[in-house]
Amino acid sequence: MASSSPFFDDIRSHSDIDPPQIEELTDVSELVNDPTQTALKPNGTVSSSVRELLECPVCLNAMYPPIHQCSNGHTICSGCKPRVHNRCPTCRHELGNIRCLALEKVAASLELPCKYQGFGCIGIYPYYSKLKHESQCAHRPYNCPYAGSECSVMGDIPYLVSHLKDDHKVDMHNGSTFNHRYVKSNPQEVENATWMLTVFSCFGQYFCLHFEAFQLGTAPVYIAFLRFMGDDNEAKNYSYSLEVGGNGRKMVWQGVPRSIRDTHRKVRDSFDGLIIQRNMALFFSGGDRKELKLRVTGRIWKEQ
């Protein structure tokens, strides 16, 4: 059976060791009940036949309890069962509510490497714990923080920094202070307002400064906020301030940068940044209020 699942791609790389013999698999029920024998050794491997047994024939992903089977023994994952209208995709017999407990026990006896092994994770995890670990793995790649288009690129931080610079032509700056001017000739077109992204390098880290316009209810507003290119636990080691003003008035925001694990939209929609109403932004711009001219200054510092 062909497989395109990342789960199976991970365990194929350990094919230099002989797969377990059939007689080893017949004792799985005993292994499950023995807490000292609940998984293969880290230097073990899983035979291709076992990999295929644990693969859903519909979505090709690894199956987790409850694993369903038809009266002929063909299996399917619980997520795909409703999609096939309770009919076995292999023999077309009715699926019913039969669980394949034997296969669930086989899965419980396995330990597998994290699928982010190529990004530096060296952990080996029980089959049923692997999925949860991977959802929180510190080595899992980051999504591209560029929000001007639907960019599907993923990678580690050095790769994303190069990607932002080379592919998105994002401005790169060294230093922990900034002074940026945002100009728009027609501030009435909030829906189509050009958003800005600038990347700053300081303290051996990278930060993304976002500035854009969006609708807050029926009111058009501008927002500026900072994101940290790393995990949330590291982001909390830093703080930043933003300031915008004009005509003798100013607004100041101080906060903690959000990790790029949080999407750009999530940060924006939580209003975690400097929010400027359009009328105030035009007041800061001066003149006849027909052109947006905002100067945003700020700094980043590391907490002691």
CSV table of C-alpha atoms in Angstrom, one decimal:
chain,number,residue,atom,x,y,z
A,1,MET,CA,0.0,0.0,0.0
A,2,ALA,CA,1.4,3.4,-0.9
A,3,SER,CA,1.9,5.9,1.8
A,4,SER,CA,2.4,9.7,1.8
A,5,SER,CA,2.0,10.2,5.5
A,6,PRO,CA,4.7,12.2,7.3
A,7,PHE,CA,4.4,9.6,10.1
A,8,PHE,CA,5.5,6.8,7.8
A,9,ASP,CA,8.2,8.9,6.2
A,10,ASP,CA,9.7,9.3,9.7
A,11,ILE,CA,10.0,5.6,10.5
A,12,ARG,CA,11.2,4.5,7.0
A,13,SER,CA,14.5,6.0,7.8
A,14,HIS,CA,15.2,3.1,10.3
A,15,SER,CA,15.1,0.3,7.7
A,16,ASP,CA,18.7,-0.9,8.4
A,17,ILE,CA,17.5,-3.1,11.3
A,18,ASP,CA,15.6,-6.3,10.8
A,19,PRO,CA,11.8,-6.0,11.4
A,20,PRO,CA,10.2,-7.8,14.3
A,21,GLN,CA,9.2,-11.4,13.5
A,22,ILE,CA,5.6,-12.6,13.5
A,23,GLU,CA,6.1,-14.5,16.7
A,24,GLU,CA,7.1,-11.3,18.5
A,25,LEU,CA,3.9,-9.6,17.4
A,26,THR,CA,1.7,-12.4,18.7
A,27,ASP,CA,2.7,-11.6,22.3
A,28,VAL,CA,1.6,-7.9,22.0
A,29,SER,CA,-1.2,-8.4,24.5
A,30,GLU,CA,1.3,-9.5,27.1
A,31,LEU,CA,3.6,-6.6,26.4
A,32,VAL,CA,0.7,-4.1,26.8
A,33,ASN,CA,0.0,-5.4,30.3
A,34,ASP,CA,3.7,-5.2,31.3
A,35,PRO,CA,4.6,-1.5,32.0
A,36,THR,CA,8.3,-2.3,31.5
A,37,GLN,CA,7.7,-3.7,28.0
A,38,THR,CA,5.2,-1.3,26.5
A,39,ALA,CA,7.3,-0.3,23.6
A,40,LEU,CA,10.1,-1.3,21.2
A,41,LYS,CA,13.6,-0.2,22.1
A,42,PRO,CA,14.7,3.1,20.6
A,43,ASN,CA,17.0,1.3,18.2
A,44,GLY,CA,14.2,-0.9,17.0
A,45,THR,CA,12.1,-0.5,13.9
A,46,VAL,CA,8.6,-1.2,12.7
A,47,SER,CA,8.1,-3.6,9.7
A,48,SER,CA,6.4,-2.2,6.6
A,49,SER,CA,3.5,-4.6,7.1
A,50,VAL,CA,2.8,-3.1,10.6
A,51,ARG,CA,3.1,0.4,9.1
A,52,GLU,CA,0.5,-0.5,6.5
A,53,LEU,CA,-1.8,-2.0,9.1
A,54,LEU,CA,-1.7,1.3,11.1
A,55,GLU,CA,-2.4,3.4,8.0
A,56,CYS,CA,-6.0,4.5,7.2
A,57,PRO,CA,-6.9,3.4,3.6
A,58,VAL,CA,-8.8,6.6,3.1
A,59,CYS,CA,-6.7,9.5,4.5
A,60,LEU,CA,-3.4,7.5,4.6
A,61,ASN,CA,-2.7,8.9,8.1
A,62,ALA,CA,-1.8,6.9,11.1
A,63,MET,CA,-4.8,5.6,13.0
A,64,TYR,CA,-5.6,6.2,16.6
A,65,PRO,CA,-8.3,4.7,18.9
A,66,PRO,CA,-11.0,4.0,18.2
A,67,ILE,CA,-9.9,2.1,15.1
A,68,HIS,CA,-12.9,0.6,13.3
A,69,GLN,CA,-13.1,-2.5,11.2
A,70,CYS,CA,-15.7,-4.2,9.0
A,71,SER,CA,-16.8,-7.9,9.3
A,72,ASN,CA,-14.0,-8.8,6.9
A,73,GLY,CA,-11.3,-7.2,9.1
A,74,HIS,CA,-10.6,-4.1,7.0
A,75,THR,CA,-9.8,-1.1,9.1
A,76,ILE,CA,-10.5,2.6,9.0
A,77,CYS,CA,-9.8,5.6,11.2
A,78,SER,CA,-12.6,7.1,13.2
A,79,GLY,CA,-12.3,10.4,11.3
A,80,CYS,CA,-12.9,8.8,8.0
A,81,LYS,CA,-15.7,6.5,9.0
A,82,PRO,CA,-18.4,9.1,8.6
A,83,ARG,CA,-17.0,10.2,5.3
A,84,VAL,CA,-17.5,6.8,3.7
A,85,HIS,CA,-21.1,6.6,5.0
A,86,ASN,CA,-20.4,3.6,7.2
A,87,ARG,CA,-19.3,1.5,4.2
A,88,CYS,CA,-15.9,-0.2,4.2
A,89,PRO,CA,-13.9,1.5,1.4
A,90,THR,CA,-12.2,-1.9,0.7
A,91,CYS,CA,-15.0,-4.4,0.4
A,92,ARG,CA,-18.1,-2.1,0.6
A,93,HIS,CA,-19.6,-4.1,3.5
A,94,GLU,CA,-21.3,-2.2,6.3
A,95,LEU,CA,-18.8,-1.1,9.0
A,96,GLY,CA,-21.0,-1.1,12.0
A,97,ASN,CA,-19.4,-0.4,15.4
A,98,ILE,CA,-16.7,-3.0,15.5
A,99,ARG,CA,-13.4,-1.9,17.1
A,100,CYS,CA,-10.1,-3.5,16.1
A,101,LEU,CA,-8.8,-3.9,19.7
A,102,ALA,CA,-5.9,-6.1,18.5
A,103,LEU,CA,-4.5,-3.4,16.2
A,104,GLU,CA,-4.9,-0.8,19.0
A,105,LYS,CA,-2.8,-3.0,21.2
A,106,VAL,CA,-0.2,-3.5,18.5
A,107,ALA,CA,0.1,0.3,18.2
A,108,ALA,CA,0.4,0.6,22.0
A,109,SER,CA,3.5,-1.6,21.9
A,110,LEU,CA,5.5,0.8,19.6
A,111,GLU,CA,7.9,3.6,20.2
A,112,LEU,CA,8.7,5.9,17.3
A,113,PRO,CA,10.9,8.9,16.6
A,114,CYS,CA,9.4,12.4,16.4
A,115,LYS,CA,8.5,13.4,12.8
A,116,TYR,CA,10.6,16.6,13.4
A,117,GLN,CA,13.8,14.5,13.8
A,118,GLY,CA,15.2,16.3,10.8
A,119,PHE,CA,14.9,19.6,12.6
A,120,GLY,CA,16.8,18.4,15.6
A,121,CYS,CA,14.4,16.5,17.8
A,122,ILE,CA,16.0,13.3,19.1
A,123,GLY,CA,13.1,12.0,21.2
A,124,ILE,CA,11.6,8.6,20.9
A,125,TYR,CA,7.9,8.4,21.9
A,126,PRO,CA,5.2,5.8,22.5
A,127,TYR,CA,2.8,5.6,19.5
A,128,TYR,CA,-0.1,7.1,21.4
A,129,SER,CA,2.0,10.0,22.8
A,130,LYS,CA,3.8,10.9,19.6
A,131,LEU,CA,1.0,13.0,18.2
A,132,LYS,CA,0.6,15.1,21.3
A,133,HIS,CA,4.4,15.6,21.5
A,134,GLU,CA,4.6,16.7,17.8
A,135,SER,CA,1.9,19.3,18.3
A,136,GLN,CA,4.1,20.9,21.0
A,137,CYS,CA,7.6,19.9,19.9
A,138,ALA,CA,10.1,22.7,20.3
A,139,HIS,CA,11.8,21.7,17.1
A,140,ARG,CA,8.6,21.8,14.9
A,141,PRO,CA,9.1,24.3,12.1
A,142,TYR,CA,7.5,27.8,12.1
A,143,ASN,CA,5.1,29.2,9.6
A,144,CYS,CA,6.2,32.2,7.5
A,145,PRO,CA,5.2,35.3,9.5
A,146,TYR,CA,4.5,37.3,6.3
A,147,ALA,CA,0.9,38.3,6.4
A,148,GLY,CA,0.5,40.1,3.1
A,149,SER,CA,-0.3,36.9,1.2
A,150,GLU,CA,-1.1,33.3,2.0
A,151,CYS,CA,2.4,32.0,2.3
A,152,SER,CA,2.7,28.3,3.0
A,153,VAL,CA,6.5,28.2,3.6
A,154,MET,CA,7.6,26.6,6.8
A,155,GLY,CA,11.1,26.3,8.4
A,156,ASP,CA,13.4,27.1,11.2
A,157,ILE,CA,14.2,30.7,12.1
A,158,PRO,CA,17.4,31.2,10.0
A,159,TYR,CA,15.6,29.8,6.9
A,160,LEU,CA,12.5,32.0,7.4
A,161,VAL,CA,14.7,35.1,7.8
A,162,SER,CA,16.4,34.4,4.5
A,163,HIS,CA,13.0,33.6,3.0
A,164,LEU,CA,11.5,37.0,4.2
A,165,LYS,CA,14.5,38.9,2.8
A,166,ASP,CA,14.8,37.1,-0.6
A,167,ASP,CA,11.3,36.1,-1.5
A,168,HIS,CA,9.1,38.8,0.3
A,169,LYS,CA,11.7,41.6,0.0
A,170,VAL,CA,11.1,42.5,3.6
A,171,ASP,CA,13.2,45.4,5.1
A,172,MET,CA,15.8,44.1,7.5
A,173,HIS,CA,17.3,46.3,10.2
A,174,ASN,CA,19.9,45.8,12.9
A,175,GLY,CA,19.3,47.4,16.3
A,176,SER,CA,16.8,47.6,19.1
A,177,THR,CA,15.3,51.0,18.2
A,178,PHE,CA,13.3,52.1,15.2
A,179,ASN,CA,11.7,55.2,13.7
A,180,HIS,CA,9.4,54.4,10.8
A,181,ARG,CA,7.1,56.6,8.7
A,182,TYR,CA,3.9,55.2,7.2
A,183,VAL,CA,2.3,57.1,4.3
A,184,LYS,CA,-0.9,56.4,2.5
A,185,SER,CA,-2.5,58.8,-0.1
A,186,ASN,CA,-6.1,57.6,0.4
A,187,PRO,CA,-6.7,56.6,4.1
A,188,GLN,CA,-10.4,56.1,3.3
A,189,GLU,CA,-9.5,52.7,1.6
A,190,VAL,CA,-9.0,50.8,4.8
A,191,GLU,CA,-9.9,47.5,3.4
A,192,ASN,CA,-7.1,47.8,0.8
A,193,ALA,CA,-4.6,49.6,3.0
A,194,THR,CA,-1.1,48.3,2.4
A,195,TRP,CA,0.3,46.6,5.5
A,196,MET,CA,3.9,46.7,6.4
A,197,LEU,CA,6.4,44.3,7.9
A,198,THR,CA,9.9,45.1,9.0
A,199,VAL,CA,12.3,42.6,10.6
A,200,PHE,CA,14.7,43.7,13.4
A,201,SER,CA,17.8,41.9,14.5
A,202,CYS,CA,18.9,42.5,18.1
A,203,PHE,CA,20.0,40.6,21.2
A,204,GLY,CA,20.8,37.7,18.9
A,205,GLN,CA,17.1,37.3,18.0
A,206,TYR,CA,14.7,38.5,15.3
A,207,PHE,CA,11.5,40.5,15.7
A,208,CYS,CA,8.8,41.3,13.2
A,209,LEU,CA,7.2,44.8,13.4
A,210,HIS,CA,3.7,44.8,11.8
A,211,PHE,CA,1.7,47.9,10.8
A,212,GLU,CA,-1.6,47.7,9.0
A,213,ALA,CA,-5.2,48.9,8.7
A,214,PHE,CA,-8.3,46.9,9.4
A,215,GLN,CA,-12.0,47.2,10.4
A,216,LEU,CA,-12.8,47.1,14.1
A,217,GLY,CA,-16.5,46.7,13.9
A,218,THR,CA,-17.6,49.5,11.7
A,219,ALA,CA,-14.6,51.7,12.6
A,220,PRO,CA,-11.4,51.7,10.5
A,221,VAL,CA,-8.3,51.6,12.7
A,222,TYR,CA,-4.6,51.1,12.4
A,223,ILE,CA,-2.6,48.8,14.5
A,224,ALA,CA,1.1,48.2,15.2
A,225,PHE,CA,2.5,45.3,17.1
A,226,LEU,CA,5.7,43.2,17.5
A,227,ARG,CA,6.2,39.5,17.1
A,228,PHE,CA,9.1,37.4,18.2
A,229,MET,CA,10.7,34.9,15.8
A,230,GLY,CA,10.8,32.0,18.3
A,231,ASP,CA,8.7,30.3,21.0
A,232,ASP,CA,6.5,32.0,23.5
A,233,ASN,CA,8.7,31.0,26.5
A,234,GLU,CA,11.6,33.0,24.9
A,235,ALA,CA,9.4,35.9,23.8
A,236,LYS,CA,8.5,36.6,27.4
A,237,ASN,CA,12.2,37.6,28.0
A,238,TYR,CA,11.7,40.7,26.0
A,239,SER,CA,9.5,43.9,26.1
A,240,TYR,CA,8.9,46.7,23.6
A,241,SER,CA,7.3,50.1,23.4
A,242,LEU,CA,5.7,51.9,20.5
A,243,GLU,CA,4.9,55.6,20.2
A,244,VAL,CA,3.0,57.6,17.7
A,245,GLY,CA,2.0,61.3,17.8
A,246,GLY,CA,1.8,64.7,16.3
A,247,ASN,CA,0.4,68.2,16.9
A,248,GLY,CA,1.7,68.1,20.5
A,249,ARG,CA,-0.1,64.8,21.4
A,250,LYS,CA,1.2,61.2,21.5
A,251,MET,CA,0.1,57.7,22.2
A,252,VAL,CA,2.4,55.1,23.8
A,253,TRP,CA,2.1,51.3,24.0
A,254,GLN,CA,4.2,48.9,26.0
A,255,GLY,CA,3.9,45.1,25.8
A,256,VAL,CA,5.5,41.8,25.3
A,257,PRO,CA,6.1,40.5,21.8
A,258,ARG,CA,4.0,37.6,20.7
A,259,SER,CA,5.6,34.5,19.3
A,260,ILE,CA,5.2,33.8,15.6
A,261,ARG,CA,3.6,30.5,16.8
A,262,ASP,CA,0.5,32.8,17.1
A,263,THR,CA,-0.7,33.7,13.7
A,264,HIS,CA,-0.6,37.3,12.5
A,265,ARG,CA,-4.5,37.4,12.5
A,266,LYS,CA,-4.7,36.0,16.0
A,267,VAL,CA,-2.5,38.7,17.4
A,268,ARG,CA,-4.2,41.4,15.4
A,269,ASP,CA,-7.7,40.3,16.4
A,270,SER,CA,-6.8,40.2,20.0
A,271,PHE,CA,-5.8,43.9,19.8
A,272,ASP,CA,-2.5,43.2,21.4
A,273,GLY,CA,-0.7,46.3,20.1
A,274,LEU,CA,-0.9,50.0,19.5
A,275,ILE,CA,-4.3,50.7,18.1
A,276,ILE,CA,-5.0,54.1,16.5
A,277,GLN,CA,-8.4,55.2,15.4
A,278,ARG,CA,-8.5,56.7,11.9
A,279,ASN,CA,-9.6,60.1,13.0
A,280,MET,CA,-6.7,60.2,15.5
A,281,ALA,CA,-4.3,58.9,12.9
A,282,LEU,CA,-5.3,61.7,10.5
A,283,PHE,CA,-5.0,64.3,13.4
A,284,PHE,CA,-1.5,63.1,14.0
A,285,SER,CA,-0.8,63.3,10.3
A,286,GLY,CA,-1.7,67.1,10.3
A,287,GLY,CA,-2.5,69.0,7.1
A,288,ASP,CA,-5.9,68.7,5.5
A,289,ARG,CA,-6.3,65.1,6.8
A,290,LYS,CA,-6.5,63.7,3.3
A,291,GLU,CA,-3.2,61.8,3.5
A,292,LEU,CA,-2.0,59.5,6.2
A,293,LYS,CA,1.5,60.4,7.5
A,294,LEU,CA,2.3,58.5,10.7
A,295,ARG,CA,5.6,58.2,12.4
A,296,VAL,CA,5.9,55.2,14.7
A,297,THR,CA,9.0,55.0,17.0
A,298,GLY,CA,9.9,52.4,19.5
A,299,ARG,CA,12.5,50.2,21.1
A,300,ILE,CA,13.0,46.6,22.2
A,301,TRP,CA,14.7,45.6,25.4
A,302,LYS,CA,15.6,42.4,27.2
A,303,GLU,CA,14.2,42.0,30.7
A,304,GLN,CA,16.7,41.3,33.5
